[in-house]
Amino acid sequence: MSDVMVSEISARETWSVRHPVLRAGRPLEDCAFPHDEDRSTIHFGAFHKARLVGVVSLLHPSEGQFQLRGMAVLADLQKLSIGSQLVKHLESRVLSIGGGRIWMNARAIAVPFYLKLGYHISSEEFHIPRIGPHYVMEKTVGQ
Ligand SMILES: CC(C)(COP(=O)(O)OP(=O)(O)OC[C@H]1O[C@@H](n2cnc3c(N)ncnc32)[C@H](O)[C@@H]1OP(=O)(O)O)[C@@H](O)C(=O)NCCC(=O)NCCS
């Protein structure tokens, strides 16, 4: 999809996408993730015709280490390249602040998506309660 704009948003703004996609049926407050409000955390939103349709968050806890969290695209707009555009935007930001290792706890169902973006699996499968099987995936950019 070409008419998508990515820009920075607040942690609270991510909830309208996080809730239906990542925390469906759970209290809205479950959309607040640890470190959302850290000064070094950046939230990105993808907008289609002024509607927020995708989100991803970038945590930067230490030099050269970045965590991608809360990757979600509204169900009716998945598989239209919005997720890829968000990850590429996030990677550009990582490059602009020196590059490094980007990692995430990837849901098993999302592994093919991250593989297509050049990430590789770097852990055994593990389970996150109430969410399901995950793998650590990672990629180094700009180093
Ligand atoms: C995973 C997710 C973020 C991907 O975003 P998206 O906008 O649908 O992905 P894209 O359209 O950019 O997909 C890029 C490629 O990955 C593929 N892909 C995306 N999701 C996939 C999936 N679940 N299984 C297999 N392939 C997938 C697409 O078909 C596309 O392939 P192509 O380049 O050959 O056409 C989105 O589907 C989503 O929100 N899923 C539910 C929540 C979730 O699992 N989040 C990840 C938590 S770790």
Coordinates of C-alpha atoms and ligand atoms in Angstrom, one line a residue:
M1 CA 0.0 0.0 0.0
S2 CA 1.6 3.3 -1.1
D3 CA -0.5 6.0 0.6
V4 CA 0.7 5.3 4.1
M5 CA 2.6 7.8 6.2
V6 CA 4.7 6.8 9.2
S7 CA 5.3 9.3 12.0
E8 CA 6.1 9.4 15.7
I9 CA 3.2 9.0 18.1
S10 CA 2.7 8.9 21.9
A11 CA 2.6 5.7 23.9
R12 CA -1.1 6.2 24.6
E13 CA -1.9 6.6 20.9
T14 CA -0.6 3.1 20.2
W15 CA -3.4 1.6 22.3
S16 CA -6.1 2.0 19.6
V17 CA -4.1 -0.6 17.5
R18 CA -2.5 -2.6 20.3
H19 CA -5.8 -3.3 22.0
P20 CA -7.7 -5.1 19.1
V21 CA -4.6 -6.7 17.6
L22 CA -2.4 -7.6 20.6
R23 CA -4.7 -7.5 23.7
A24 CA -8.1 -8.4 22.3
G25 CA -10.7 -9.1 25.1
R26 CA -8.4 -7.8 27.8
P27 CA -8.6 -4.6 29.8
L28 CA -7.5 -1.5 27.9
E29 CA -4.8 -0.9 30.6
D30 CA -3.1 -4.1 29.4
C31 CA -2.0 -2.0 26.4
A32 CA 0.5 -0.2 28.7
F33 CA 3.9 -2.0 28.2
P34 CA 7.0 -1.6 30.5
H35 CA 9.3 1.2 29.4
D36 CA 6.6 2.8 27.1
E37 CA 7.3 6.2 28.8
D38 CA 11.1 6.0 29.0
R39 CA 12.7 9.0 27.4
S40 CA 14.6 6.8 25.0
T41 CA 11.5 4.9 23.8
I42 CA 10.1 5.9 20.4
H43 CA 6.6 5.0 19.2
F44 CA 5.8 5.0 15.5
G45 CA 2.4 5.0 13.9
A46 CA 1.4 4.2 10.3
F47 CA -1.5 6.4 9.0
H48 CA -3.8 5.6 6.1
K49 CA -6.1 8.4 5.2
A50 CA -5.5 9.9 8.6
R51 CA -6.5 6.7 10.3
L52 CA -3.9 5.1 12.6
V53 CA -3.7 1.5 11.3
G54 CA -0.3 0.2 12.5
V55 CA 2.1 0.7 15.4
V56 CA 5.5 -0.4 16.5
S57 CA 7.7 0.7 19.4
L58 CA 11.5 1.0 19.7
L59 CA 13.2 0.7 23.0
H60 CA 16.8 1.8 23.3
P61 CA 18.0 0.7 26.7
S62 CA 21.8 0.9 26.0
E63 CA 24.3 1.8 23.4
G64 CA 23.9 -0.4 20.3
Q65 CA 21.0 -2.4 21.7
F66 CA 17.4 -1.9 20.4
Q67 CA 14.2 -3.8 21.1
L68 CA 11.3 -3.8 18.8
R69 CA 8.0 -4.1 20.7
G70 CA 4.3 -3.9 20.1
M71 CA 4.3 -4.6 16.3
A72 CA 0.7 -4.6 15.2
V73 CA -1.4 -3.8 12.1
L74 CA -5.2 -3.6 12.2
A75 CA -6.7 -6.9 10.9
D76 CA -8.4 -5.5 7.9
L77 CA -5.2 -4.0 6.6
Q78 CA -2.7 -6.8 7.2
K79 CA -0.5 -8.2 4.4
L80 CA -0.6 -4.9 2.6
S81 CA 3.0 -4.0 3.5
I82 CA 2.2 -1.6 6.3
G83 CA 4.1 -3.7 8.9
S84 CA 7.1 -3.8 6.6
Q85 CA 7.0 0.0 6.2
L86 CA 6.9 0.4 9.9
V87 CA 9.9 -1.9 10.5
K88 CA 11.9 -0.2 7.7
H89 CA 11.1 3.2 9.3
L90 CA 12.2 1.9 12.7
E91 CA 15.5 0.6 11.2
S92 CA 16.2 4.0 9.6
R93 CA 15.9 5.5 13.0
V94 CA 18.2 3.0 14.5
L95 CA 20.8 3.8 11.7
S96 CA 20.4 7.5 12.4
I97 CA 21.4 6.9 16.0
G98 CA 24.5 4.8 15.3
G99 CA 23.0 1.4 14.4
G100 CA 23.2 -1.8 16.4
R101 CA 21.4 -5.0 17.3
I102 CA 17.6 -4.9 16.9
W103 CA 15.9 -7.8 18.6
M104 CA 12.3 -8.8 19.5
N105 CA 10.3 -11.5 21.1
A106 CA 8.5 -12.6 18.0
R107 CA 5.2 -14.5 18.1
A108 CA 5.6 -17.8 16.3
I109 CA 2.9 -16.7 13.8
A110 CA 4.9 -13.6 12.9
V111 CA 8.2 -15.4 12.3
P112 CA 7.8 -15.5 8.5
F113 CA 7.1 -11.8 8.5
Y114 CA 10.4 -11.0 10.3
L115 CA 12.4 -13.6 8.2
K116 CA 11.3 -11.7 5.1
L117 CA 12.7 -8.5 6.6
G118 CA 16.1 -10.2 7.3
Y119 CA 15.8 -11.1 10.9
H120 CA 17.0 -14.5 12.1
I121 CA 15.9 -16.7 15.0
S122 CA 18.4 -16.6 17.9
S123 CA 16.6 -18.6 20.7
E124 CA 14.7 -21.8 21.4
E125 CA 11.0 -21.5 21.4
F126 CA 9.6 -20.1 24.6
H127 CA 6.1 -19.4 25.9
I128 CA 4.7 -16.1 27.1
P129 CA 1.6 -16.8 29.3
R130 CA -1.7 -15.9 27.7
I131 CA 0.0 -15.0 24.4
G132 CA 1.7 -18.2 23.2
P133 CA 4.9 -19.5 21.6
H134 CA 7.7 -17.0 20.8
Y135 CA 11.2 -16.8 19.5
V136 CA 13.9 -14.2 20.0
M137 CA 14.7 -12.8 16.5
E138 CA 17.4 -10.3 15.7
K139 CA 19.3 -8.4 13.0
T140 CA 22.2 -6.0 13.2
V141 CA 22.0 -2.8 11.1
G142 CA 24.7 -0.4 10.3
Q143 CA 27.7 -2.0 12.1
Ligands
LIG1 C1 2.7 -9.5 11.8 C2 2.2 -8.2 11.2 C3 2.7 -7.0 12.1 C4 2.7 -8.0 9.8 O1 2.3 -6.8 9.3 P1 1.7 -6.7 7.8 O2 1.4 -5.3 7.4 O3 0.5 -7.7 7.8 O4 2.9 -7.4 7.0 P2 3.4 -7.0 5.5 O5 2.2 -6.9 4.6 O6 4.4 -5.9 5.5 O7 4.1 -8.4 5.2 C5 5.4 -8.5 4.6 C6 5.6 -9.9 4.1 O8 5.4 -10.8 5.2 C7 4.3 -11.7 5.0 N1 3.6 -12.0 6.2 C8 3.1 -11.0 7.0 N2 2.5 -11.6 8.1 C9 2.6 -13.0 7.9 C10 2.2 -14.1 8.6 N3 1.6 -14.0 9.8 N4 2.6 -15.3 8.1 C11 3.2 -15.5 6.9 N5 3.7 -14.4 6.2 C12 3.4 -13.2 6.7 C13 3.4 -11.0 4.0 O9 2.6 -11.9 3.2 C14 4.5 -10.3 3.1 O10 5.1 -11.2 2.2 P3 5.4 -10.8 0.7 O11 6.5 -9.7 0.8 O12 5.9 -12.0 0.1 O13 4.2 -10.3 0.1 C15 0.6 -8.1 11.2 O14 0.2 -9.2 10.4 C16 0.0 -8.2 12.6 O15 -0.3 -7.2 13.2 N6 -0.3 -9.5 13.0 C17 -1.0 -9.7 14.3 C18 -0.1 -9.2 15.5 C19 1.3 -9.8 15.5 O16 1.4 -11.0 15.4 N7 2.2 -9.0 15.8 C20 3.6 -9.4 15.8 C21 3.9 -9.6 17.3 S1 5.6 -10.2 17.4

